[in-house]
Short mmCIF file of C-alpha atoms in Angstrom, two decimals:
data_model
loop_
_atom_site.label_atom_id
_atom_site.label_comp_id
_atom_site.label_asym_id
_atom_site.label_seq_id
_atom_site.Cartn_x
_atom_site.Cartn_y
_atom_site.Cartn_z
CA MET A 1 -0.02 0.11 0.00
CA ASN A 2 1.47 3.36 -0.94
CA LYS A 3 2.00 5.92 1.73
CA LEU A 4 0.26 9.28 1.52
CA LYS A 5 2.07 12.37 2.51
CA ARG A 6 -0.81 13.95 4.41
CA ILE A 7 -4.17 13.35 5.56
CA LEU A 8 -6.54 15.91 7.00
CA LEU A 9 -9.16 15.16 9.55
CA ILE A 10 -11.87 17.63 9.87
CA ASP A 11 -14.31 16.82 12.60
CA ASP A 12 -15.67 18.88 15.56
CA ASP A 13 -15.64 15.83 17.87
CA PHE A 14 -12.24 15.29 19.50
CA VAL A 15 -12.87 11.85 20.33
CA THR A 16 -13.62 10.99 16.59
CA ASN A 17 -10.53 12.62 15.51
CA PHE A 18 -8.61 10.85 18.08
CA ILE A 19 -9.85 7.48 17.13
CA ASN A 20 -9.43 8.05 13.32
CA GLU A 21 -5.99 9.52 13.82
CA ASN A 22 -4.92 6.40 15.69
CA LEU A 23 -6.49 3.98 13.09
CA ILE A 24 -4.61 5.73 10.32
CA LYS A 25 -1.33 5.68 12.36
CA GLU A 26 -1.78 1.87 13.06
CA MET A 27 -2.29 1.16 9.44
CA GLY A 28 0.86 3.16 8.58
CA ILE A 29 -0.66 4.82 5.49
CA ALA A 30 0.20 8.50 5.99
CA GLU A 31 3.41 10.41 6.83
CA GLU A 32 1.41 13.07 8.58
CA ILE A 33 -2.04 13.31 9.80
CA ILE A 34 -3.33 16.87 10.68
CA CYS A 35 -6.64 17.36 12.80
CA PHE A 36 -9.15 20.28 12.63
CA LYS A 37 -12.37 20.81 14.64
CA ASN A 38 -14.21 22.69 11.89
CA GLY A 39 -13.84 23.66 8.27
CA LYS A 40 -12.80 27.15 9.03
CA GLU A 41 -9.56 25.97 10.68
CA ALA A 42 -8.94 23.67 7.62
CA ILE A 43 -9.53 26.49 5.24
CA ASP A 44 -7.14 28.78 7.28
CA PHE A 45 -4.67 26.07 6.99
CA PHE A 46 -5.02 25.86 3.13
CA LYS A 47 -4.72 29.62 2.96
CA ASN A 48 -1.45 29.56 4.93
CA LYS A 49 0.15 26.52 3.44
CA GLU A 50 3.45 27.00 1.67
CA SER A 51 3.82 25.16 -1.74
CA SER A 52 7.00 23.61 -0.40
CA GLN A 53 5.09 21.85 2.17
CA PRO A 54 4.03 18.17 1.47
CA PRO A 55 0.84 17.83 -0.50
CA ILE A 56 -2.54 16.88 1.10
CA ASP A 57 -3.70 13.69 -0.37
CA LEU A 58 -6.89 12.85 1.44
CA VAL A 59 -9.42 14.75 3.62
CA PHE A 60 -11.97 13.24 5.82
CA LEU A 61 -14.74 15.73 6.30
CA ASP A 62 -17.49 15.62 8.78
CA LEU A 63 -20.75 17.38 7.80
CA ASN A 64 -22.31 18.75 10.78
CA MET A 65 -19.86 20.96 12.65
CA PRO A 66 -20.05 24.48 14.36
CA VAL A 67 -18.47 27.52 12.84
CA MET A 68 -18.03 26.16 9.27
CA ASP A 69 -19.77 22.85 8.35
CA GLY A 70 -18.72 20.42 5.57
CA PHE A 71 -20.68 22.01 2.88
CA GLN A 72 -19.30 25.34 3.64
CA PHE A 73 -15.79 24.02 3.87
CA MET A 74 -16.18 22.73 0.20
CA GLU A 75 -17.58 26.05 -1.02
CA ALA A 76 -14.74 27.97 0.36
CA TYR A 77 -12.19 25.24 -0.81
CA HIS A 78 -13.37 25.78 -4.26
CA LYS A 79 -12.69 29.58 -3.79
CA LEU A 80 -9.13 29.36 -2.59
CA GLU A 81 -6.66 31.21 -4.65
CA LYS A 82 -3.79 28.84 -3.92
CA LYS A 83 -5.22 25.50 -5.03
CA PRO A 84 -3.37 22.37 -4.03
CA THR A 85 -1.16 21.08 -6.69
CA SER A 86 -2.14 17.59 -6.39
CA GLU A 87 -5.47 15.95 -6.74
CA VAL A 88 -7.07 15.89 -3.15
CA ILE A 89 -9.64 13.20 -2.53
CA VAL A 90 -12.36 14.43 -0.16
CA ALA A 91 -14.27 11.80 1.76
CA MET A 92 -17.26 12.86 3.57
CA LEU A 93 -17.30 10.98 6.96
CA THR A 94 -20.61 11.46 8.47
CA SER A 95 -23.34 9.77 10.53
CA SER A 96 -26.07 11.49 8.21
CA THR A 97 -27.80 9.06 5.85
CA LEU A 98 -29.80 11.75 4.08
CA GLU A 99 -29.66 11.30 0.18
CA LYS A 100 -30.07 15.02 -0.21
CA GLU A 101 -27.12 15.76 1.66
CA LYS A 102 -25.00 13.29 -0.45
CA GLU A 103 -26.29 14.87 -3.64
CA ILE A 104 -25.23 18.38 -2.30
CA ALA A 105 -21.80 16.93 -1.35
CA ASN A 106 -21.48 15.52 -4.92
CA GLN A 107 -22.08 18.86 -6.48
CA LEU A 108 -19.69 20.48 -4.25
CA GLY A 109 -16.95 17.91 -5.49
CA VAL A 110 -16.84 15.34 -2.66
CA GLN A 111 -15.56 11.93 -4.21
CA GLU A 112 -16.54 9.57 -1.55
CA HIS A 113 -19.38 9.27 1.15
CA LEU A 114 -18.46 7.01 4.24
CA ASN A 115 -20.67 6.50 7.29
CA LYS A 116 -19.11 6.69 10.57
CA PRO A 117 -17.22 5.06 12.13
CA LEU A 118 -14.13 5.04 9.82
CA THR A 119 -12.80 1.46 9.66
CA LYS A 120 -9.77 -0.21 8.27
CA GLU A 121 -12.00 -1.87 5.40
CA LYS A 122 -13.23 1.79 4.41
CA ILE A 123 -9.76 3.04 4.11
CA ASN A 124 -8.53 -0.15 2.13
CA GLN A 125 -11.58 0.46 -0.26
CA LEU A 126 -10.52 4.18 -0.67
CA PHE A 127 -6.86 3.04 -1.42
CA LEU A 128 -7.88 0.48 -3.99
CA LYS A 129 -9.94 3.12 -5.79
CA TYR A 130 -7.66 6.05 -5.69
CA TYR A 131 -4.35 5.07 -4.82
CA SER A 132 -3.42 1.70 -6.40
#
C-alpha cells in the first residue's frame, strides 16, 4: 500500500478525530495526519500553506460542525486562490444518511461518502479505488 504524504481529519468531535488518527497511524498509510475541529480551521490552513510543504492527499470531512460545516468548507475550498497542486480526495465521513446531503456533497466535489465510524475496510477500499 502506498504511503500518503498528508491526511486531514476535519471533525468537531475530539474523540472521533483521536480514534481516526490512531487508526490511520496503526495502518501506517500517511506520513502526517493533521486534525481540525471545523472547516474554517482547515480553510485557514490551506490559505497559509506554503507550496514547499508536502501535499494533502486525502481529507476526511464531517458534515455537521459549528463555525463552518462540511458544505461551507467545500464551497470555501473551491474559492481558494492557492489550489493544492495535487489531486485531493475528499471523503465525507458522517453519521447522516440523507440522500439530499449526498447529492449536495457530490455537487460540491466530494468524491466519497462514508458512514461513521471509519474502519480499516473503508480506508482499504479508498486506497484500492484512488491510490493503487
